[in-house]
PDB file of C-alpha atoms and ligand atoms in Angstrom:
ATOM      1  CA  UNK A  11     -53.411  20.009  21.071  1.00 44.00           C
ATOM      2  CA  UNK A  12     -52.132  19.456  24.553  1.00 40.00           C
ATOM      3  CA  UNK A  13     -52.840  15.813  24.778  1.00 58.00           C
ATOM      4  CA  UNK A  14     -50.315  13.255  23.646  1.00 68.00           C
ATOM      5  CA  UNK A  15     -50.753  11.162  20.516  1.00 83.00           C
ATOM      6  CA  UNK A  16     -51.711   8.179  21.401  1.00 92.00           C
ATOM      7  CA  UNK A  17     -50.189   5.921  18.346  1.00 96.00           C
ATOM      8  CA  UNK A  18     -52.135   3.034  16.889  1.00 97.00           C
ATOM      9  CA  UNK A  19     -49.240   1.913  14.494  1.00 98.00           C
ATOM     10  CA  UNK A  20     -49.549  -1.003  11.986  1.00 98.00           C
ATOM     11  CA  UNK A  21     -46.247  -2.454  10.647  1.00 98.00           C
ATOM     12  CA  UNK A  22     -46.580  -4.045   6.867  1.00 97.00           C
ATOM     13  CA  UNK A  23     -43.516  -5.674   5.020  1.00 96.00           C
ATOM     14  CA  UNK A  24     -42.622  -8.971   3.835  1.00 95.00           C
ATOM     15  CA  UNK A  25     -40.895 -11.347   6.321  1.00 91.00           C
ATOM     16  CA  UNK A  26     -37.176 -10.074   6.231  1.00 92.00           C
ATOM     17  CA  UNK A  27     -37.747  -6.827   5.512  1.00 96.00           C
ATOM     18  CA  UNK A  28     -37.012  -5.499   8.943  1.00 95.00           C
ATOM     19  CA  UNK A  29     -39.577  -5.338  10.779  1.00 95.00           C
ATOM     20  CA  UNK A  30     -38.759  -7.549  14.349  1.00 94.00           C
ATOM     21  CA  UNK A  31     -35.510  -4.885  14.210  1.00 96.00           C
ATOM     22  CA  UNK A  32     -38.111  -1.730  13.599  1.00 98.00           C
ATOM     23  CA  UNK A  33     -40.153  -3.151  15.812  1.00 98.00           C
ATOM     24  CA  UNK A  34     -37.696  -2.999  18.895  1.00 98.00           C
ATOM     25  CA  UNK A  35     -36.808   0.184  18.151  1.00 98.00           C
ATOM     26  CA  UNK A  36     -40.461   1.932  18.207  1.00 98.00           C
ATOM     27  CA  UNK A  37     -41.596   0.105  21.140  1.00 97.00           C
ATOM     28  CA  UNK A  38     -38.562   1.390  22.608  1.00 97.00           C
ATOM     29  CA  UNK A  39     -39.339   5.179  21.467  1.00 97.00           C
ATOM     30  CA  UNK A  40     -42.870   5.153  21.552  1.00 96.00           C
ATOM     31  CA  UNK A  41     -43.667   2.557  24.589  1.00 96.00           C
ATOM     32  CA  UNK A  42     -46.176   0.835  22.789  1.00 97.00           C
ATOM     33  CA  UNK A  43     -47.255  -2.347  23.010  1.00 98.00           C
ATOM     34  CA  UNK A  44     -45.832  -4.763  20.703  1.00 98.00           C
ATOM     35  CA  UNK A  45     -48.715  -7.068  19.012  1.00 98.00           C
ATOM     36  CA  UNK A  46     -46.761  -9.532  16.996  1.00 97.00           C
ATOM     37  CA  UNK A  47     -49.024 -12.220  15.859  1.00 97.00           C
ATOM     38  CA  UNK A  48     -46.032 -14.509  14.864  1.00 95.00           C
ATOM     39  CA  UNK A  49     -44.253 -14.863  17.999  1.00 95.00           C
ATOM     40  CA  UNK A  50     -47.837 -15.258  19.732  1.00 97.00           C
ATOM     41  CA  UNK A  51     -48.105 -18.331  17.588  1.00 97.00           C
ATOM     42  CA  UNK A  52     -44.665 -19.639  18.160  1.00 95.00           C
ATOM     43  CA  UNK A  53     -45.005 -19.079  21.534  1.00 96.00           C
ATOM     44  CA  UNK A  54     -48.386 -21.381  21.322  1.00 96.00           C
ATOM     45  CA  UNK A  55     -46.097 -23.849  19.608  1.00 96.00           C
ATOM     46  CA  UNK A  56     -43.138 -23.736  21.925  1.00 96.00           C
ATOM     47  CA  UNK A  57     -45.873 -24.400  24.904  1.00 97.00           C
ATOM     48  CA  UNK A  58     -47.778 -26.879  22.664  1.00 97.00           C
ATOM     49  CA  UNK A  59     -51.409 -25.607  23.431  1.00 96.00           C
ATOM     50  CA  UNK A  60     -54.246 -26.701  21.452  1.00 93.00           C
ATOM     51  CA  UNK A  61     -54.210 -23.164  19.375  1.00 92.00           C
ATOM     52  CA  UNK A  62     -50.416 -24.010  18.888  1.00 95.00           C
ATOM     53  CA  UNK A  63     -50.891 -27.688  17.697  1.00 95.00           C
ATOM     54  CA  UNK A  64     -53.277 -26.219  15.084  1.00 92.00           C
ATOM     55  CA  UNK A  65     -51.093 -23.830  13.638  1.00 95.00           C
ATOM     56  CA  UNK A  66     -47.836 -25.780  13.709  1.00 95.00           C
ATOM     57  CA  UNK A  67     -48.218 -27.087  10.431  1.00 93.00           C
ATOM     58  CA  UNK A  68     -49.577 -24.014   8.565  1.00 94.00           C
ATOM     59  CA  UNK A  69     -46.791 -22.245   9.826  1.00 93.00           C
ATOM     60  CA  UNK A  70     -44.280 -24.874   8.116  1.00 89.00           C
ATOM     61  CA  UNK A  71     -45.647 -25.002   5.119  1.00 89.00           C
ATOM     62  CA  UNK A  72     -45.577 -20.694   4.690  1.00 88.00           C
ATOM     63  CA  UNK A  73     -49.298 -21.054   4.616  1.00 93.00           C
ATOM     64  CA  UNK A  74     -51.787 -18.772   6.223  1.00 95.00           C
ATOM     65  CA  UNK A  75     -53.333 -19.418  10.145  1.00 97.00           C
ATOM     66  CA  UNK A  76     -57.318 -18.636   9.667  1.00 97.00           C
ATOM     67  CA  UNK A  77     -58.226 -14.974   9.931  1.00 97.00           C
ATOM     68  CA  UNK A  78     -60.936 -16.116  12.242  1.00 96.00           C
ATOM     69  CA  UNK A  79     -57.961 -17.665  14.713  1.00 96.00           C
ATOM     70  CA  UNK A  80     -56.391 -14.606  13.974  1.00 97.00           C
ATOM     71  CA  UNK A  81     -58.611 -12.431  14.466  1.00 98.00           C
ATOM     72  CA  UNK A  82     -59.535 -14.339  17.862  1.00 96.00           C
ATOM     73  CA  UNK A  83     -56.223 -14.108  19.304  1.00 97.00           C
ATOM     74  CA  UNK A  84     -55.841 -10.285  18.415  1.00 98.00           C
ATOM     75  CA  UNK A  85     -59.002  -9.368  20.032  1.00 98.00           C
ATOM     76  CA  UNK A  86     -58.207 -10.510  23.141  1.00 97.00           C
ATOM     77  CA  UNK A  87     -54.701  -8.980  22.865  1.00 98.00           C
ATOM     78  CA  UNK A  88     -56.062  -5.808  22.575  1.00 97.00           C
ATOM     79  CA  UNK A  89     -58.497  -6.285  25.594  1.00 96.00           C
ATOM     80  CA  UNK A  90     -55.310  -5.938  27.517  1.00 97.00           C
ATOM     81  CA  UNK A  91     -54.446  -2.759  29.313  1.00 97.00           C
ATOM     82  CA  UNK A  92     -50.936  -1.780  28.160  1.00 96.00           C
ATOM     83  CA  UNK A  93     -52.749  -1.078  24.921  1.00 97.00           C
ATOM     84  CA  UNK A  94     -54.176   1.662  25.786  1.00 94.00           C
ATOM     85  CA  UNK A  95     -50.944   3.580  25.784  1.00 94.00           C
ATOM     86  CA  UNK A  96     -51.027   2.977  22.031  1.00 97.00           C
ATOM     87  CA  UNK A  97     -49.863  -0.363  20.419  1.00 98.00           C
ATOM     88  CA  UNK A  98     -47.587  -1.357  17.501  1.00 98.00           C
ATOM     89  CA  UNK A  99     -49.182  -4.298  15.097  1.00 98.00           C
ATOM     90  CA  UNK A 100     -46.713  -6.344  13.474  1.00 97.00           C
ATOM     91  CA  UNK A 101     -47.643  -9.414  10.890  1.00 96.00           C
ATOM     92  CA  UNK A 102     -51.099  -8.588  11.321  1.00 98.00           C
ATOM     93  CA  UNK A 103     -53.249  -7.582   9.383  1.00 98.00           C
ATOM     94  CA  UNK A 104     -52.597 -10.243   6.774  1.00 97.00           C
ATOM     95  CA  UNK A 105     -55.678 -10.643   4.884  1.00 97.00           C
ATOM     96  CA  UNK A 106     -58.485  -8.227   4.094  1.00 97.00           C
ATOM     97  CA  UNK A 107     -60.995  -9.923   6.382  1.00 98.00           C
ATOM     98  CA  UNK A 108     -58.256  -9.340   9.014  1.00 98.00           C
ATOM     99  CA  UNK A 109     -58.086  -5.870   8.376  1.00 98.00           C
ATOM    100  CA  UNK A 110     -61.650  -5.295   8.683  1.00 97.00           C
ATOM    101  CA  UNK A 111     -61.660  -7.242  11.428  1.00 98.00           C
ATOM    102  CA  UNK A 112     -59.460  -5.066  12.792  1.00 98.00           C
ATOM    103  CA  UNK A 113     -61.122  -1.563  11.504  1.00 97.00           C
ATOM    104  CA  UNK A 114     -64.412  -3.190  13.336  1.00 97.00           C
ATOM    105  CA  UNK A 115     -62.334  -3.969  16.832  1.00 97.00           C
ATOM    106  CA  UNK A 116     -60.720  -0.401  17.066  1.00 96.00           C
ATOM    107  CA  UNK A 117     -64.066   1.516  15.958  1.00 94.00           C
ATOM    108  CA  UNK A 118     -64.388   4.205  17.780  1.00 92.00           C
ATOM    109  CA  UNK A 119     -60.438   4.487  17.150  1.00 92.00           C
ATOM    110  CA  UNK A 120     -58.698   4.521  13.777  1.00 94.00           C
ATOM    111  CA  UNK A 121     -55.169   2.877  13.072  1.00 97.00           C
ATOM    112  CA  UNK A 122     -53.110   6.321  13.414  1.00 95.00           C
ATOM    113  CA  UNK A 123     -49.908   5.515  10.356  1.00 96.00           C
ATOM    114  CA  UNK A 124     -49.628   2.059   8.735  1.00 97.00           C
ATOM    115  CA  UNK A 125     -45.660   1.429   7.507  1.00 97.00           C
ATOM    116  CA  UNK A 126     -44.990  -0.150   4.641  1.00 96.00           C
ATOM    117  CA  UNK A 127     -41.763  -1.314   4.725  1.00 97.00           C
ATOM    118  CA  UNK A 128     -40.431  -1.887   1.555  1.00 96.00           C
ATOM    119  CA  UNK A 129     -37.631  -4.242   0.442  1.00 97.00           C
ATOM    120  CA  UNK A 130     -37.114  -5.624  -2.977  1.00 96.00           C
ATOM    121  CA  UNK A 131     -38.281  -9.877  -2.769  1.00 95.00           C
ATOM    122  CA  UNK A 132     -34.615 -11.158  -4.177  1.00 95.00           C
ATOM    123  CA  UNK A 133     -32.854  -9.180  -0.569  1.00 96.00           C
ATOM    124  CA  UNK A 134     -35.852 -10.300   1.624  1.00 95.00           C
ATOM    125  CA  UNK A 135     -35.486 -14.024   0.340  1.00 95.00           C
ATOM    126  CA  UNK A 136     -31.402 -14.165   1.085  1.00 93.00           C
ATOM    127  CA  UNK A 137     -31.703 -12.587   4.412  1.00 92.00           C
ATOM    128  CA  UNK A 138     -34.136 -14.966   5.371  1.00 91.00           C
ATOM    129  CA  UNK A 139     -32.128 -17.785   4.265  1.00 91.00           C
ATOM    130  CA  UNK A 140     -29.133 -16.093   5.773  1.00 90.00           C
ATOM    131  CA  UNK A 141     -31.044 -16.357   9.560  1.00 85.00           C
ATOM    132  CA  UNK A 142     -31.523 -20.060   8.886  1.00 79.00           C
ATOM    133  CA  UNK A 143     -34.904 -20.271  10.915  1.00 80.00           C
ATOM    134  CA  UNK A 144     -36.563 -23.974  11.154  1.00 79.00           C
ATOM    135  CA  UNK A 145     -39.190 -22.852   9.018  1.00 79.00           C
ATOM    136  CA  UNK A 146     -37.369 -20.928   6.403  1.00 85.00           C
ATOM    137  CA  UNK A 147     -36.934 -23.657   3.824  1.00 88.00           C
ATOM    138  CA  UNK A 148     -36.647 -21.958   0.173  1.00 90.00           C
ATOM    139  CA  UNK A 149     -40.254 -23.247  -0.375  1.00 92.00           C
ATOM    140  CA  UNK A 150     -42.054 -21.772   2.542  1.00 91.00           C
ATOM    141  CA  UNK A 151     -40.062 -18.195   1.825  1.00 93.00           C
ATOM    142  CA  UNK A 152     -41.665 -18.206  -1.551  1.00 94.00           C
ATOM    143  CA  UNK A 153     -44.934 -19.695  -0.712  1.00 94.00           C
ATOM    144  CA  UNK A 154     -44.936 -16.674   1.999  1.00 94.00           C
ATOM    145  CA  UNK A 155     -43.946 -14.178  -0.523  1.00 96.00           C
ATOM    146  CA  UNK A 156     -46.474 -15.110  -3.021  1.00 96.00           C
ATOM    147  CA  UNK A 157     -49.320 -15.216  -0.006  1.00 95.00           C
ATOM    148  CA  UNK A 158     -47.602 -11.622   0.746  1.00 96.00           C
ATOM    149  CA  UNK A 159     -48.201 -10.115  -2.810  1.00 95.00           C
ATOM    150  CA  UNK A 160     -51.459 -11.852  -3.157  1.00 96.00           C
ATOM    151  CA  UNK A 161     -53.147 -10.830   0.558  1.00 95.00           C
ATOM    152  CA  UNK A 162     -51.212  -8.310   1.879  1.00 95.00           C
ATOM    153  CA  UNK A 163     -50.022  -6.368  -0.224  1.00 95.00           C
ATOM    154  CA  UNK A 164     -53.490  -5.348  -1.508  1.00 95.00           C
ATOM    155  CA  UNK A 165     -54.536  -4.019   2.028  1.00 96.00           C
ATOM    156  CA  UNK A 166     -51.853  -0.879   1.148  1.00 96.00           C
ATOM    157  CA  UNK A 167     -54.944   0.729  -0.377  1.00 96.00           C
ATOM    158  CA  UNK A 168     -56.876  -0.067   2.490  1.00 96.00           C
ATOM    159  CA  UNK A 169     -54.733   2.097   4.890  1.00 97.00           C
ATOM    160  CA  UNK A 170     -54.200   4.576   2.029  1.00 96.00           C
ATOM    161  CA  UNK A 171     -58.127   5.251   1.454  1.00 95.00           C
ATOM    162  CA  UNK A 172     -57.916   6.293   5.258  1.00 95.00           C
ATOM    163  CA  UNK A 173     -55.207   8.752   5.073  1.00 95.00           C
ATOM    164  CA  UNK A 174     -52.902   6.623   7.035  1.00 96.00           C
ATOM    165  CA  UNK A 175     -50.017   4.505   4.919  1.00 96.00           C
ATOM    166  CA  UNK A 176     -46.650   5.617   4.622  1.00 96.00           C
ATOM    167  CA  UNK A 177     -44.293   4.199   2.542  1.00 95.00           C
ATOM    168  CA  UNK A 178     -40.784   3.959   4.106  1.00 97.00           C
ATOM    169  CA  UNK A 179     -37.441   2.297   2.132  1.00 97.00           C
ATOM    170  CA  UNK A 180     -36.191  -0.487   4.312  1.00 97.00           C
ATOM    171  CA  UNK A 181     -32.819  -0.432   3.018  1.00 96.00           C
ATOM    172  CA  UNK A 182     -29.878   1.120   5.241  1.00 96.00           C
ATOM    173  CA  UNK A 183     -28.835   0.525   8.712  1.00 97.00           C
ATOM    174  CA  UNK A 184     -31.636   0.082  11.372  1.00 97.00           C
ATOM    175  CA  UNK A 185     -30.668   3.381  12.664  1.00 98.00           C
ATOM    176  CA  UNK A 186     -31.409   5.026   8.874  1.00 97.00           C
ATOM    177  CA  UNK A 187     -34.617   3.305   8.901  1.00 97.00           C
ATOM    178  CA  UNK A 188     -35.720   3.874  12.101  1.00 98.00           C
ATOM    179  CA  UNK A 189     -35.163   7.557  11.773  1.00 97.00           C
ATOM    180  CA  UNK A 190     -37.003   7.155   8.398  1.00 97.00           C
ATOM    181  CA  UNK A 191     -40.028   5.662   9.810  1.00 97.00           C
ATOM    182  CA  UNK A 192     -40.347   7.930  12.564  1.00 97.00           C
ATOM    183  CA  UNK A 193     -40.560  11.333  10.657  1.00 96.00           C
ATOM    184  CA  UNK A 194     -43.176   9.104   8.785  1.00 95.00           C
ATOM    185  CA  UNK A 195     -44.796   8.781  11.795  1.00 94.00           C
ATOM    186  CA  UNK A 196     -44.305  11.983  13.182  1.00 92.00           C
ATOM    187  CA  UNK A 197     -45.404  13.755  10.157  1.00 87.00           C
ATOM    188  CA  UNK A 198     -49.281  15.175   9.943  1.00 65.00           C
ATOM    189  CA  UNK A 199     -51.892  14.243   9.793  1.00 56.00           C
ATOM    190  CA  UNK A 200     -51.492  11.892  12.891  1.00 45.00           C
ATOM    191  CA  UNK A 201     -52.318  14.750  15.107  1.00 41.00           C
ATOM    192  CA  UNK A 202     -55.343  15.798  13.671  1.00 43.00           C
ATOM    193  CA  UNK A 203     -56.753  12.312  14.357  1.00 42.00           C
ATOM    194  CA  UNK A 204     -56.036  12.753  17.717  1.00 41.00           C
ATOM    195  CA  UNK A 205     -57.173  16.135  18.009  1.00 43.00           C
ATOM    196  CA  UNK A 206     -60.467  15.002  17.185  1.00 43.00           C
ATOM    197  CA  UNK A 207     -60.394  11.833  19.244  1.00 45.00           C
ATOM    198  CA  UNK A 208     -59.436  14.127  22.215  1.00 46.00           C
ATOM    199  CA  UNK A 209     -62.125  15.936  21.331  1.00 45.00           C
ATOM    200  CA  UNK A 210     -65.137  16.575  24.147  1.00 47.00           C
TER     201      UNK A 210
HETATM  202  P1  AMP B   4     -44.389 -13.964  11.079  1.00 87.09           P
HETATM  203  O1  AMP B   4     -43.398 -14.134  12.174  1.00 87.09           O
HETATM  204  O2  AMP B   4     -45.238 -12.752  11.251  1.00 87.09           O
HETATM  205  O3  AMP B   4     -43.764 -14.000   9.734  1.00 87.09           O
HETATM  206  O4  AMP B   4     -45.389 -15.208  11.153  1.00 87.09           O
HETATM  207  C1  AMP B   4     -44.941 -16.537  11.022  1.00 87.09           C
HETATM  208  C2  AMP B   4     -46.066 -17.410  10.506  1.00 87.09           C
HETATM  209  O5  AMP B   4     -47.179 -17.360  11.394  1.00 87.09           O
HETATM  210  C3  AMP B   4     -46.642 -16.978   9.162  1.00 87.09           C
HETATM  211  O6  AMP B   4     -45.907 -17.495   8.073  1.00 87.09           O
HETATM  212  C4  AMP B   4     -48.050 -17.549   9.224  1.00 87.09           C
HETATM  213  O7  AMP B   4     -48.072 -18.935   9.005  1.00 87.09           O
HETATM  214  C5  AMP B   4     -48.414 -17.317  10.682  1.00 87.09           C
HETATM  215  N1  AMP B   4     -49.022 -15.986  10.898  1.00 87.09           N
HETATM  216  C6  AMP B   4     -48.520 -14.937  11.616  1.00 87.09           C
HETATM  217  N2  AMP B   4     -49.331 -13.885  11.593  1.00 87.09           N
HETATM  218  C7  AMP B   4     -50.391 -14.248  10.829  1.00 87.09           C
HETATM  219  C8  AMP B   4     -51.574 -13.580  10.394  1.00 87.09           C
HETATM  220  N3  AMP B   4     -51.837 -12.307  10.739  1.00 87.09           N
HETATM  221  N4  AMP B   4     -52.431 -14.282   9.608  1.00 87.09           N
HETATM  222  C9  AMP B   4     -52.205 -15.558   9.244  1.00 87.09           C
HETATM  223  N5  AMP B   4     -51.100 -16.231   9.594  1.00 87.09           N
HETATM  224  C10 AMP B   4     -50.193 -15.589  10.382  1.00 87.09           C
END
């Protein structure tokens, strides 16, 4: 049980729930790499490549990009080598096709805790209207939390069938919640996976 952990972490929550704060803070702890599928896209928009000219809209509207640009744009993320160190997923997986998209790129490796980060809809929706973003219009906040409940939400069983979700309480100071979500992490059975990954 000498060798480190190396954590495969998955970060679910709606949008506003905390999780570009949590996020910081674990990548700081952990040094993981930080796979946010959100900021990839904005970034595509900012730079105004083809993939970002095809999301742009979507993205407006609350809607969802196409698991199978999605699922592209992770793959090759994940091809690069500062995941190997372990890796922090955040906004992805979305959809259940995602997921098993992304149960079918990590094979031989499992997803070591999934984080739920839970926050009740009527906080999430004034602290996103709070931060004022371009795209947080009071449509696309509930479009996104209806496409939350009806697509994400589900894939909690997903992660629990594997032994792997965690439910955390997002309310509190980042500092309470971080320290939450790490003795989540922290707790077993995370090692055993690795045990037997480490495993001759
Ligand atoms: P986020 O910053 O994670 O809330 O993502 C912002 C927007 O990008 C979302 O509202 C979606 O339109 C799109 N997006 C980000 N990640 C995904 C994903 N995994 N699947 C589909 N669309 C996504």
């Amino acid at each position: 049980m000498s060798v480190a952990a190396v954590r495969r972490l998955v970060i679910l929550g709606k949008q506003g729930a905390g999780k570009g704060t949590q996020c910081e803070l674990l990548v700081e702890r952990y040094g993981v790499a930080h796979i946010s599928t959100g900021d990839m896209l904005r970034a595509a928009v900012a730079a105004d490549t083809p993939l970002g000219r095809q999301a742009k809209e979507v993205m407006d509207a609350g809607e969802l990009v196409s698991d199978e640009l999605i699922l592209g744009i992770v793959a090759e993320r994940l091809e690069a080598p500062d995941t190997a160190a372990g890796f922090l997923l955040d906004g992805f997986p979305r959809t259940e096709a995602q997921a098993d998209g992304l149960f079918a790129l990590l094979a031989p490796h499992a997803v070591s805790r999934a984080i739920d980060l839970d926050v009740a809809d009527d906080i999430v929706t004034r602290r996103m209207l709070d931060r004022g973003r371009a795209d947080d219009t009071p449509e696309a906040i509930a479009r996104r939390l209806e496409l939350y409940e009806a697509e994400t939400a589900p894939l909690r069983r997903l992660f629990a069938d594997r032994g792997v979700l965690v439910a955390v309480d997002g309310l509190g100071t980042p500092a309470e919640v971080h320290q939450r979500i790490v003795a989540a992490i922290e707790a077993a059975p995370s090692s055993t996976v690795s045990a037997i990954e480490a495993a001759p």
